[in-house]
Coordinates of C-alpha atoms in Angstrom, one line a residue:
Chain P
M20 CA -7.5 22.0 12.0
Y21 CA -11.0 21.9 10.7
L22 CA -13.9 24.0 9.5
T23 CA -16.6 24.3 12.0
R24 CA -18.8 26.3 9.6
L25 CA -19.0 27.0 5.9
E26 CA -21.3 29.5 4.3
L27 CA -21.8 30.0 0.6
S28 CA -23.8 32.9 -0.8
H29 CA -24.5 33.2 -4.5
F30 CA -21.6 30.9 -5.2
R31 CA -22.0 29.0 -8.5
S32 CA -25.0 26.8 -8.1
H33 CA -25.5 27.6 -4.4
R34 CA -27.8 30.5 -3.6
R35 CA -27.4 30.1 0.1
T36 CA -25.8 27.0 1.8
V37 CA -24.7 26.8 5.4
L38 CA -22.9 23.8 6.9
D39 CA -22.1 23.4 10.6
L40 CA -19.3 20.8 10.9
D41 CA -17.2 18.9 13.3
A42 CA -13.7 17.5 12.9
R43 CA -14.8 14.4 10.9
P44 CA -14.2 14.0 7.2
V45 CA -17.0 15.2 5.0
A46 CA -18.5 12.8 2.4
I47 CA -20.5 14.7 -0.2
W48 CA -22.6 12.7 -2.7
G49 CA -25.2 13.5 -5.3
A50 CA -26.0 13.4 -9.0
N51 CA -23.8 14.9 -11.7
G52 CA -24.3 18.7 -11.7
A53 CA -25.9 18.8 -8.3
G54 CA -23.2 21.1 -7.0
K55 CA -20.8 18.8 -5.0
T56 CA -17.6 20.1 -6.4
N57 CA -18.8 23.7 -6.1
L58 CA -18.9 23.1 -2.3
I59 CA -15.3 22.0 -2.1
E60 CA -14.3 24.7 -4.6
A61 CA -15.6 27.2 -2.1
V62 CA -13.5 25.5 0.6
S63 CA -10.5 25.8 -1.7
L64 CA -10.9 29.5 -1.8
L65 CA -9.9 29.6 1.9
S66 CA -6.3 29.2 0.5
P67 CA -4.4 31.7 -1.7
G68 CA -5.0 31.6 -5.5
R69 CA -7.9 30.8 -7.7
G70 CA -9.1 27.6 -6.1
L71 CA -9.2 24.1 -7.3
R72 CA -10.8 24.9 -10.7
R73 CA -8.4 27.8 -11.2
A74 CA -11.4 30.0 -12.2
P75 CA -11.3 33.8 -12.3
A76 CA -13.3 35.4 -9.5
G77 CA -16.0 36.6 -12.0
D78 CA -16.8 33.0 -13.0
L79 CA -17.7 31.9 -9.5
V80 CA -20.9 34.0 -9.3
R81 CA -24.3 32.4 -9.5
R82 CA -25.5 33.4 -12.9
Q83 CA -29.2 33.9 -12.1
E84 CA -28.6 36.9 -9.8
A85 CA -25.1 37.9 -10.8
I86 CA -24.6 40.1 -7.7
G87 CA -21.2 38.8 -6.6
W88 CA -20.5 35.9 -4.3
R89 CA -19.3 35.3 -0.8
V90 CA -17.7 32.3 1.0
G91 CA -17.4 32.5 4.8
A92 CA -15.9 30.0 7.2
A93 CA -14.9 29.4 10.8
I94 CA -11.8 27.3 11.2
R95 CA -10.7 25.8 14.5
S96 CA -7.0 25.4 14.9
G97 CA -6.1 24.1 18.4
P98 CA -7.8 26.4 20.8
E99 CA -8.2 29.2 18.3
V100 CA -11.1 29.9 15.9
H101 CA -10.4 32.0 12.8
E102 CA -13.1 33.6 10.7
I103 CA -12.4 33.9 7.0
D104 CA -14.6 35.9 4.7
T105 CA -13.7 36.0 1.0
R106 CA -15.9 37.6 -1.7
A107 CA -15.9 39.3 -5.1
E108 CA -18.3 41.9 -6.4
P109 CA -19.0 41.9 -10.1
D110 CA -15.9 43.2 -12.1
H111 CA -13.7 43.1 -9.0
G112 CA -11.0 40.7 -7.9
R113 CA -11.6 38.7 -4.7
S114 CA -11.0 40.2 -1.4
V115 CA -10.1 38.3 1.8
R116 CA -10.9 39.2 5.4
L117 CA -9.4 37.3 8.3
N118 CA -11.0 37.9 11.7
D119 CA -12.6 41.0 10.3
K120 CA -9.4 42.5 8.9
T121 CA -8.6 42.8 5.2
V122 CA -5.5 40.7 4.5
P123 CA -3.5 39.8 1.4
Q124 CA -4.5 36.4 0.0
A125 CA -1.1 34.9 0.7
T126 CA -1.9 35.3 4.5
L127 CA -4.4 32.4 4.1
A128 CA -1.6 29.9 3.5
R129 CA -0.4 30.6 7.1
V130 CA -3.9 30.0 8.6
V131 CA -5.3 27.1 6.5
P132 CA -2.8 24.5 5.2
M133 CA -4.8 22.8 2.4
I134 CA -4.1 20.2 -0.2
W135 CA -6.4 19.0 -3.0
L136 CA -6.8 16.4 -5.6
V137 CA -9.2 16.9 -8.5
P138 CA -10.1 14.7 -11.5
T139 CA -8.2 16.9 -13.9
M140 CA -5.0 15.8 -12.1
D141 CA -5.7 12.2 -13.1
R142 CA -3.6 13.0 -16.2
L143 CA -1.0 14.9 -14.2
W144 CA 1.9 12.4 -14.9
I145 CA 1.3 12.2 -18.6
E146 CA 0.5 15.8 -19.5
G147 CA 2.8 18.9 -19.6
A148 CA 5.1 20.0 -16.7
D149 CA 2.8 22.9 -15.8
G150 CA 0.4 20.7 -13.8
R151 CA 3.2 18.8 -12.0
R152 CA 4.9 22.1 -11.1
R153 CA 1.6 23.5 -9.7
F154 CA 1.2 20.3 -7.7
L155 CA 4.7 20.6 -6.4
D156 CA 4.2 24.2 -5.5
R157 CA 1.0 23.4 -3.6
M158 CA 3.0 20.9 -1.6
A159 CA 5.8 23.4 -1.0
L160 CA 3.3 26.1 0.0
S161 CA 1.7 23.8 2.5
F162 CA 5.1 23.4 4.3
R163 CA 6.3 26.9 3.9
P164 CA 3.8 29.7 3.4
S165 CA 6.5 32.2 2.3
H166 CA 6.7 30.1 -0.9
A167 CA 3.7 32.2 -2.1
E168 CA 5.5 35.5 -1.7
A169 CA 8.7 34.2 -3.4
S170 CA 6.6 32.8 -6.3
L171 CA 4.8 36.2 -6.7
T172 CA 8.0 38.1 -6.7
Y173 CA 9.6 35.8 -9.2
E174 CA 6.7 35.8 -11.5
K175 CA 6.3 39.6 -11.4
A176 CA 10.0 40.1 -12.1
M177 CA 9.9 37.5 -14.9
R178 CA 6.8 39.1 -16.5
E179 CA 8.6 42.5 -16.5
R180 CA 11.7 40.8 -18.0
N181 CA 9.6 39.1 -20.7
R182 CA 8.1 42.4 -21.6
L183 CA 11.6 43.9 -22.1
L184 CA 12.5 40.9 -24.3
K185 CA 9.3 41.2 -26.4
D186 CA 9.9 45.0 -26.8
Q187 CA 13.5 44.3 -27.8
V188 CA 14.7 46.6 -25.0
R189 CA 18.5 46.5 -24.7
D190 CA 19.2 48.2 -21.4
P191 CA 21.6 45.9 -19.5
A192 CA 21.0 47.7 -16.2
W193 CA 17.3 47.2 -16.4
Y194 CA 17.7 43.5 -17.1
G195 CA 20.3 43.2 -14.4
A196 CA 17.9 44.8 -11.8
L197 CA 15.1 42.3 -12.7
E198 CA 17.4 39.4 -12.9
A199 CA 18.9 40.1 -9.4
Q200 CA 15.4 39.7 -8.0
M201 CA 14.6 36.6 -10.0
V202 CA 17.8 35.0 -8.8
E203 CA 16.9 35.7 -5.1
A204 CA 13.3 34.7 -5.4
G205 CA 14.2 31.7 -7.6
A206 CA 16.6 30.4 -5.0
A207 CA 13.9 30.6 -2.3
I208 CA 11.5 28.7 -4.6
A209 CA 14.1 26.0 -5.3
T210 CA 14.8 25.6 -1.6
C211 CA 11.1 25.3 -0.7
R212 CA 10.5 22.7 -3.4
A213 CA 13.5 20.6 -2.4
E214 CA 12.4 20.8 1.2
A215 CA 8.9 19.7 0.3
V216 CA 10.2 16.7 -1.7
A217 CA 12.5 15.7 1.1
R218 CA 9.8 15.8 3.7
I219 CA 7.3 13.9 1.6
Q220 CA 9.9 11.3 0.8
Q221 CA 10.5 10.9 4.5
A222 CA 6.8 10.7 5.3
Q223 CA 6.4 8.0 2.6
D224 CA 9.3 6.0 3.9
G225 CA 8.2 5.9 7.5
A226 CA 4.5 5.0 6.8
Q227 CA 2.4 1.9 6.8
T228 CA 0.2 2.5 3.8
A229 CA -1.8 0.6 1.2
F230 CA -0.7 3.2 -1.4
P231 CA 2.4 2.8 -3.5
V232 CA 5.5 4.7 -2.6
S233 CA 7.2 6.8 -5.2
D234 CA 10.7 8.4 -5.5
L235 CA 10.5 12.0 -6.3
A236 CA 12.9 14.4 -8.0
V237 CA 12.7 18.0 -9.1
V238 CA 14.5 18.2 -12.5
A239 CA 15.3 21.0 -14.9
P240 CA 15.0 20.7 -18.7
E241 CA 18.1 19.2 -20.3
G242 CA 20.9 21.6 -20.8
M243 CA 19.3 24.4 -18.8
P244 CA 22.0 26.1 -16.6
E245 CA 21.4 26.7 -12.9
L246 CA 19.7 30.0 -12.1
S247 CA 22.3 32.7 -11.5
P248 CA 22.9 36.3 -12.6
T249 CA 25.4 35.1 -15.2
A250 CA 23.1 32.4 -16.5
L251 CA 20.3 34.9 -17.1
E252 CA 22.7 37.5 -18.6
D253 CA 24.1 34.9 -21.0
S254 CA 20.6 33.8 -21.9
R255 CA 19.4 37.2 -23.0
P256 CA 20.0 36.9 -26.7
R257 CA 18.4 33.5 -26.8
D258 CA 15.5 34.7 -24.6
M259 CA 15.0 37.7 -26.9
A260 CA 14.7 35.4 -29.9
A261 CA 12.1 33.3 -28.0
G262 CA 10.4 36.3 -26.5
R263 CA 10.4 34.8 -23.0
T264 CA 12.7 33.7 -20.2
L265 CA 14.2 30.2 -20.8
V266 CA 16.1 29.8 -17.6
G267 CA 14.7 29.4 -14.1
P268 CA 12.5 27.5 -11.7
H269 CA 9.4 28.2 -13.9
R270 CA 10.7 25.5 -16.2
A271 CA 11.3 22.8 -13.5
D272 CA 9.5 19.5 -13.6
L273 CA 8.5 16.9 -10.9
L274 CA 9.4 13.3 -11.7
A275 CA 8.0 10.3 -9.8
V276 CA 9.1 6.7 -10.1
Y277 CA 6.8 3.9 -8.7
R278 CA 9.4 2.4 -6.3
D279 CA 8.4 -1.2 -6.1
K280 CA 8.2 -1.5 -9.9
G281 CA 11.0 0.9 -10.8
V282 CA 8.6 2.4 -13.4
A283 CA 8.2 6.1 -14.1
A284 CA 4.7 7.3 -13.1
A285 CA 3.9 8.3 -16.7
M286 CA 4.3 4.6 -17.7
C287 CA 2.0 3.3 -15.0
S288 CA -1.7 2.3 -15.4
T289 CA -4.4 4.9 -14.9
G290 CA -5.3 3.3 -11.6
E291 CA -1.7 3.2 -10.4
Q292 CA -1.2 6.8 -11.4
K293 CA -4.1 7.9 -9.3
A294 CA -2.9 5.7 -6.4
L295 CA 0.6 7.4 -6.7
L296 CA -1.1 10.8 -6.5
I297 CA -3.2 9.9 -3.5
S298 CA -0.1 8.4 -1.8
L299 CA 1.7 11.7 -2.2
V300 CA -1.2 13.7 -0.9
L301 CA -1.5 11.5 2.1
A302 CA 2.3 11.6 2.7
N303 CA 2.1 15.4 2.4
A304 CA -0.7 15.4 5.0
R305 CA 1.3 13.1 7.4
A306 CA 4.4 15.3 7.0
L307 CA 2.4 18.4 7.8
K308 CA 0.8 16.7 10.8
A309 CA 4.3 15.7 12.1
G310 CA 5.5 19.3 11.6
L311 CA 2.5 21.4 12.7
G312 CA 0.9 19.0 15.1
A313 CA -2.3 19.1 13.0
P314 CA -3.2 17.6 9.6
P315 CA -4.2 20.0 6.8
I316 CA -7.6 20.2 5.2
L317 CA -7.8 17.8 2.3
L318 CA -10.1 18.2 -0.7
L319 CA -10.5 15.0 -2.7
D320 CA -12.8 15.5 -5.6
E321 CA -14.3 12.3 -7.2
V322 CA -11.5 10.5 -5.3
S323 CA -13.0 7.1 -5.6
A324 CA -13.0 7.1 -9.4
H325 CA -10.3 4.5 -10.6
L326 CA -10.0 3.0 -7.1
D327 CA -11.1 -0.6 -6.4
A328 CA -13.1 -1.3 -3.3
A329 CA -10.1 -2.4 -1.3
R330 CA -8.1 0.7 -2.1
R331 CA -11.2 2.9 -1.4
A332 CA -11.6 1.3 2.1
A333 CA -7.8 1.7 2.7
L334 CA -8.0 5.4 1.8
Y335 CA -10.9 6.0 4.2
D336 CA -9.0 4.2 7.0
E337 CA -5.9 6.3 6.4
V338 CA -7.9 9.6 6.2
V339 CA -9.6 8.8 9.5
A340 CA -6.3 7.7 11.1
L341 CA -4.8 11.0 10.0
G342 CA -7.6 12.9 11.7
A343 CA -7.9 15.2 8.7
Q344 CA -11.0 16.9 7.7
A345 CA -11.0 15.5 4.2
W346 CA -13.8 16.7 1.9
M347 CA -14.6 13.9 -0.5
T348 CA -17.1 13.9 -3.3
G349 CA -18.7 11.0 -5.2
T350 CA -21.9 10.3 -7.2
G351 CA -23.6 7.9 -4.9
S352 CA -23.9 7.2 -1.1
E353 CA -22.7 3.6 -1.6
L354 CA -19.2 5.0 -2.4
F355 CA -19.0 6.2 1.2
A356 CA -20.8 3.4 2.9
D357 CA -17.5 2.1 4.4
L358 CA -17.1 5.4 6.2
G359 CA -20.4 5.2 7.9
A360 CA -20.6 7.5 10.9
R361 CA -16.8 8.1 10.8
A362 CA -17.6 10.9 8.3
R363 CA -20.3 13.6 8.1
Q364 CA -22.5 12.4 5.2
I365 CA -24.0 15.2 3.0
E366 CA -26.3 14.8 0.0
V367 CA -26.4 17.6 -2.5
V368 CA -29.4 17.8 -4.8
D369 CA -30.5 20.1 -7.6
A370 CA -33.8 21.9 -6.9
S371 CA -34.7 23.8 -10.1
G372 CA -31.3 25.2 -10.8
E373 CA -30.3 25.7 -7.1
S374 CA -28.1 23.4 -5.0
R375 CA -29.6 22.3 -1.8
I376 CA -28.3 20.2 1.1
R377 CA -30.4 17.2 2.1
A378 CA -29.5 16.4 5.7
Chain H
M21 CA -33.8 67.4 -11.8
S22 CA -33.6 71.2 -12.0
D23 CA -30.5 73.1 -13.4
G24 CA -29.2 73.8 -9.9
S25 CA -29.2 70.2 -8.6
D26 CA -27.5 69.1 -11.9
R27 CA -24.6 71.4 -11.0
I28 CA -24.5 70.0 -7.5
Q29 CA -24.5 66.5 -8.9
A30 CA -21.7 67.5 -11.2
L31 CA -19.7 68.7 -8.2
I32 CA -20.4 65.4 -6.4
D33 CA -19.2 63.4 -9.4
L34 CA -16.0 65.4 -9.6
M35 CA -15.3 65.0 -5.8
A36 CA -16.0 61.3 -6.2
R37 CA -13.0 61.1 -8.5
L38 CA -10.6 62.1 -5.8
P39 CA -8.4 59.5 -4.2
G40 CA -10.0 58.1 -1.0
L41 CA -13.5 59.3 -1.9
G42 CA -16.4 57.4 -3.3
P43 CA -19.9 58.5 -4.4
R44 CA -21.2 58.3 -0.8
S45 CA -18.4 60.2 0.9
A46 CA -18.4 62.8 -2.0
R47 CA -22.1 63.4 -1.3
R48 CA -21.4 63.9 2.4
A49 CA -18.5 66.2 1.6
V50 CA -20.5 68.4 -0.8
L51 CA -23.5 68.6 1.6
H52 CA -21.1 69.7 4.3
L53 CA -19.5 72.3 2.1
I54 CA -22.9 73.7 1.2
K55 CA -23.8 74.0 4.8
K56 CA -20.5 75.8 5.5
R57 CA -20.6 77.9 2.4
G58 CA -19.0 81.0 3.8
A59 CA -16.7 79.5 6.3
L60 CA -15.3 76.6 4.2
M61 CA -16.6 76.4 0.6
R62 CA -15.7 79.8 -0.7
P63 CA -12.2 79.8 0.9
L64 CA -11.7 76.3 -0.4
A65 CA -12.7 77.2 -3.9
Q66 CA -10.4 80.2 -3.8
A67 CA -7.5 78.2 -2.4
M68 CA -8.0 75.6 -5.2
L69 CA -8.0 78.3 -7.8
D70 CA -4.8 79.8 -6.4
V71 CA -3.0 76.5 -6.3
A72 CA -4.3 75.5 -9.7
D73 CA -2.7 78.7 -11.1
D74 CA 0.6 78.5 -9.0
A75 CA 1.5 74.9 -8.3
R76 CA 4.4 73.6 -10.3
E77 CA 7.1 71.0 -10.1
C78 CA 10.5 72.0 -8.9
L79 CA 12.8 72.1 -11.9
V80 CA 15.6 70.5 -9.9
C81 CA 14.1 67.7 -7.7
G82 CA 10.5 67.3 -8.9
N83 CA 8.9 68.4 -5.5
V84 CA 5.6 70.2 -5.9
G85 CA 5.5 73.8 -4.8
T86 CA 4.7 77.2 -6.1
D87 CA 8.2 78.3 -7.1
E88 CA 10.4 77.3 -10.0
I89 CA 12.9 75.9 -7.5
C90 CA 11.6 74.6 -4.3
A91 CA 12.6 75.8 -0.8
I92 CA 14.6 72.7 -0.1
C93 CA 16.7 73.0 -3.3
R94 CA 17.2 76.8 -2.6
S95 CA 18.4 76.3 1.0
D96 CA 22.2 76.2 1.3
K97 CA 21.8 74.4 4.6
R98 CA 20.5 71.4 2.8
A99 CA 23.5 71.1 0.5
T100 CA 24.9 68.3 2.6
G101 CA 26.1 66.2 -0.4
E102 CA 23.3 63.7 0.3
I103 CA 20.4 63.1 -2.1
C104 CA 17.4 61.0 -1.1
V105 CA 15.7 59.3 -4.0
V106 CA 11.9 58.8 -3.6
E107 CA 9.2 57.5 -5.9
D108 CA 6.6 60.2 -5.4
V109 CA 6.1 63.7 -3.9
A110 CA 4.0 62.0 -1.1
D111 CA 7.1 60.1 -0.1
L112 CA 9.2 63.3 0.0
W113 CA 6.6 64.9 2.2
A114 CA 6.6 61.8 4.5
M115 CA 10.4 62.1 4.9
E116 CA 10.1 65.8 5.6
R117 CA 7.4 65.2 8.2
A118 CA 9.8 62.9 10.0
G119 CA 12.2 65.8 10.0
V120 CA 15.4 63.7 10.3
F121 CA 16.9 64.0 6.9
R122 CA 18.9 67.2 6.3
G123 CA 19.9 66.7 2.7
R124 CA 18.0 67.2 -0.6
Y125 CA 15.6 65.0 -2.6
H126 CA 15.1 63.6 -6.0
V127 CA 11.5 62.6 -7.0
L128 CA 11.5 59.9 -9.7
G129 CA 7.8 60.3 -10.5
G130 CA 7.2 56.5 -10.4
T131 CA 9.1 53.2 -10.6
L132 CA 10.4 51.2 -13.6
S133 CA 7.7 49.0 -15.0
A134 CA 8.1 47.4 -18.4
L135 CA 4.5 46.2 -18.2
D136 CA 3.2 49.8 -17.7
A137 CA 5.7 51.1 -20.3
V138 CA 7.6 53.2 -17.7
G139 CA 11.3 53.2 -18.6
P140 CA 14.3 55.2 -17.3
D141 CA 13.5 58.1 -19.5
E142 CA 10.0 58.4 -18.2
L143 CA 11.4 58.7 -14.7
R144 CA 13.8 61.5 -13.7
I145 CA 16.8 59.1 -13.8
P146 CA 19.0 60.9 -16.4
R147 CA 18.4 64.2 -14.4
L148 CA 19.5 62.4 -11.2
E149 CA 22.8 61.4 -12.9
S150 CA 23.5 65.0 -14.0
R151 CA 22.6 66.4 -10.6
I152 CA 25.1 64.0 -9.0
A153 CA 27.9 65.3 -11.2
E154 CA 26.9 69.0 -10.9
D155 CA 26.2 69.2 -7.2
G156 CA 29.1 67.3 -5.7
I157 CA 26.9 64.6 -4.3
T158 CA 28.7 62.0 -2.0
E159 CA 25.8 59.8 -1.0
V160 CA 22.6 58.7 -2.8
I161 CA 20.0 57.2 -0.4
L162 CA 17.4 55.1 -2.2
A163 CA 14.1 55.3 -0.3
L164 CA 12.0 53.2 -2.6
G165 CA 9.2 50.8 -1.8
A166 CA 9.9 47.1 -0.9
T167 CA 7.9 46.0 -4.0
V168 CA 9.2 44.3 -7.1
D169 CA 9.0 47.5 -9.1
G170 CA 10.6 49.6 -6.3
Q171 CA 13.5 47.1 -5.8
T172 CA 14.0 46.9 -9.6
T173 CA 14.3 50.7 -9.7
A174 CA 16.7 50.6 -6.8
H175 CA 18.9 47.9 -8.4
Y176 CA 18.8 49.8 -11.7
I177 CA 19.9 53.1 -10.2
S178 CA 22.6 51.6 -8.1
D179 CA 23.9 49.8 -11.3
R180 CA 23.9 53.1 -13.3
L181 CA 25.8 54.9 -10.5
A182 CA 28.3 52.1 -9.8
G183 CA 31.9 53.0 -10.1
R184 CA 31.5 56.8 -9.6
E185 CA 34.4 58.0 -7.5
G186 CA 33.5 59.4 -4.1
L187 CA 29.9 58.4 -4.3
S188 CA 28.2 55.8 -2.1
V189 CA 24.8 54.4 -2.8
T190 CA 22.7 53.3 0.2
S191 CA 19.1 52.2 0.7
L192 CA 16.7 52.5 3.6
A193 CA 16.8 49.5 6.0
Q194 CA 13.9 47.0 6.0
G195 CA 12.8 45.4 9.2
V196 CA 10.9 45.7 12.5
P197 CA 8.8 48.9 12.6
V198 CA 9.2 51.2 15.6
G199 CA 6.7 50.1 18.2
G200 CA 6.1 46.8 16.3
E201 CA 5.9 43.3 17.7
L202 CA 7.7 40.4 16.1
D203 CA 4.6 38.1 16.5
Y204 CA 2.7 40.3 14.0
L205 CA 5.4 40.5 11.3
D206 CA 5.4 38.4 8.1
D207 CA 8.3 35.9 7.4
G208 CA 9.8 38.2 4.7
T209 CA 10.1 41.2 7.1
I210 CA 11.5 39.1 9.9
G211 CA 14.0 37.6 7.4
A212 CA 15.0 41.1 6.2
A213 CA 15.3 42.3 9.8
L214 CA 17.5 39.4 10.8
R215 CA 19.8 39.9 7.8
A216 CA 20.1 43.7 8.6
R217 CA 20.8 43.1 12.3
R218 CA 23.5 45.1 14.0
A219 CA 25.7 45.0 17.1
L220 CA 24.4 46.9 20.2

């Protein structure tokens, strides 16, 4: 599974950029602001959602022309080649075409399994549960694409219910109808998450790796009952006072414990926290490879920050051994010297406000 | 632009507001109409005027026709004790095109959506409940979309009708479309089809 071609048109700092690629990892280096992360952000839009910066479609456009943007890619998956085209015109959401047919975004999860790690996730273990939940859901999505539909159904039904709560509506049948759907979708979400954690745990246990192993658990806030029609019904008065739903998988958290040290991830050093994250991403990739027969696309933005030279070399070795097309960015070519010809090396430069690729 | 072309432009702008048409297709349609002025444009204008004067919603079911009570609600043959609940008139017409349902309909006029401020009273749900009592209905068939709003509405109605003696509430099956191939179905549809499997 790898991109053979990537085309950016009027996407952030890139006016027009075309890359022809092979299965090797891609090492992208250049000065701050040259447009490295924009490249991998474009790749991240080949999966459902808002991409690795979580930006609205309108923010992705190149400001100078402001005529809308387009990202095109050809992806080889075994003997098949899929063509993906995603774009947004000004004031419109993004549309997705797969092999010349318009498809819902969620379809992309079935075509391109993808996992990413970005610098904002460096604080994942010490900040709020939101980020950890998103990380968990990305992993769950990579194993089971239907996780996207279950999440959409759950969120839509919950938004509807939250509106009833805010408007102080007291129609039990209306609540019941929404809660029935939340319970069904919520159960599917919980199953997918548990499966993802189990598979990643298994992939960590069975691997020779330079990265630390962690024990994972999906936990609910203390005192929160398990999601059920009765739990939601009982929670209505409390929820109405709060103006939002207080019971359900949208409040779950992901906990990790550094196994060898028996220390919670949040208490580890900055470097260890990053190593734990990388370890999980690699384990996720290995588990997917074992299940699908092909590793996912990996996007590792500024991955070498906080890693010492030995860990960096170990990361490159593991990525190459996985056979994954890992897109990695860094400020200087020396960061990727260990990779040499094992990776496609790309320099991005700024040419008067426009990103260019120097071959 | 002269007065005449302003009027043509105004017509194009109006046409472009129709569902399924944009500025370009509206221009094509208007040019076509002008070319076929006698054969198409005048009869079309007359037909639109007539329908604008006569069209109305059936007082009983919400179907759109030219009479106070639509032909389906008037026909004794269709008093089978079954009511099919649909979201929109377009759905009613789709069911009628299929020509398999012999009962009567109830058009809700939308689906429940708290975010869009559409509640039970904005839909014809109270009217549905009174019809069931008045017309001796034995089965309510919910033919609503497989979306969150559609399913919320279905759950809601079945909850409101629960416990009425001699009344069963059913919904359309979800699964493999006729002439469809499994390979092209999404996981959700395959799951629904499997759960709704039946003995042969």
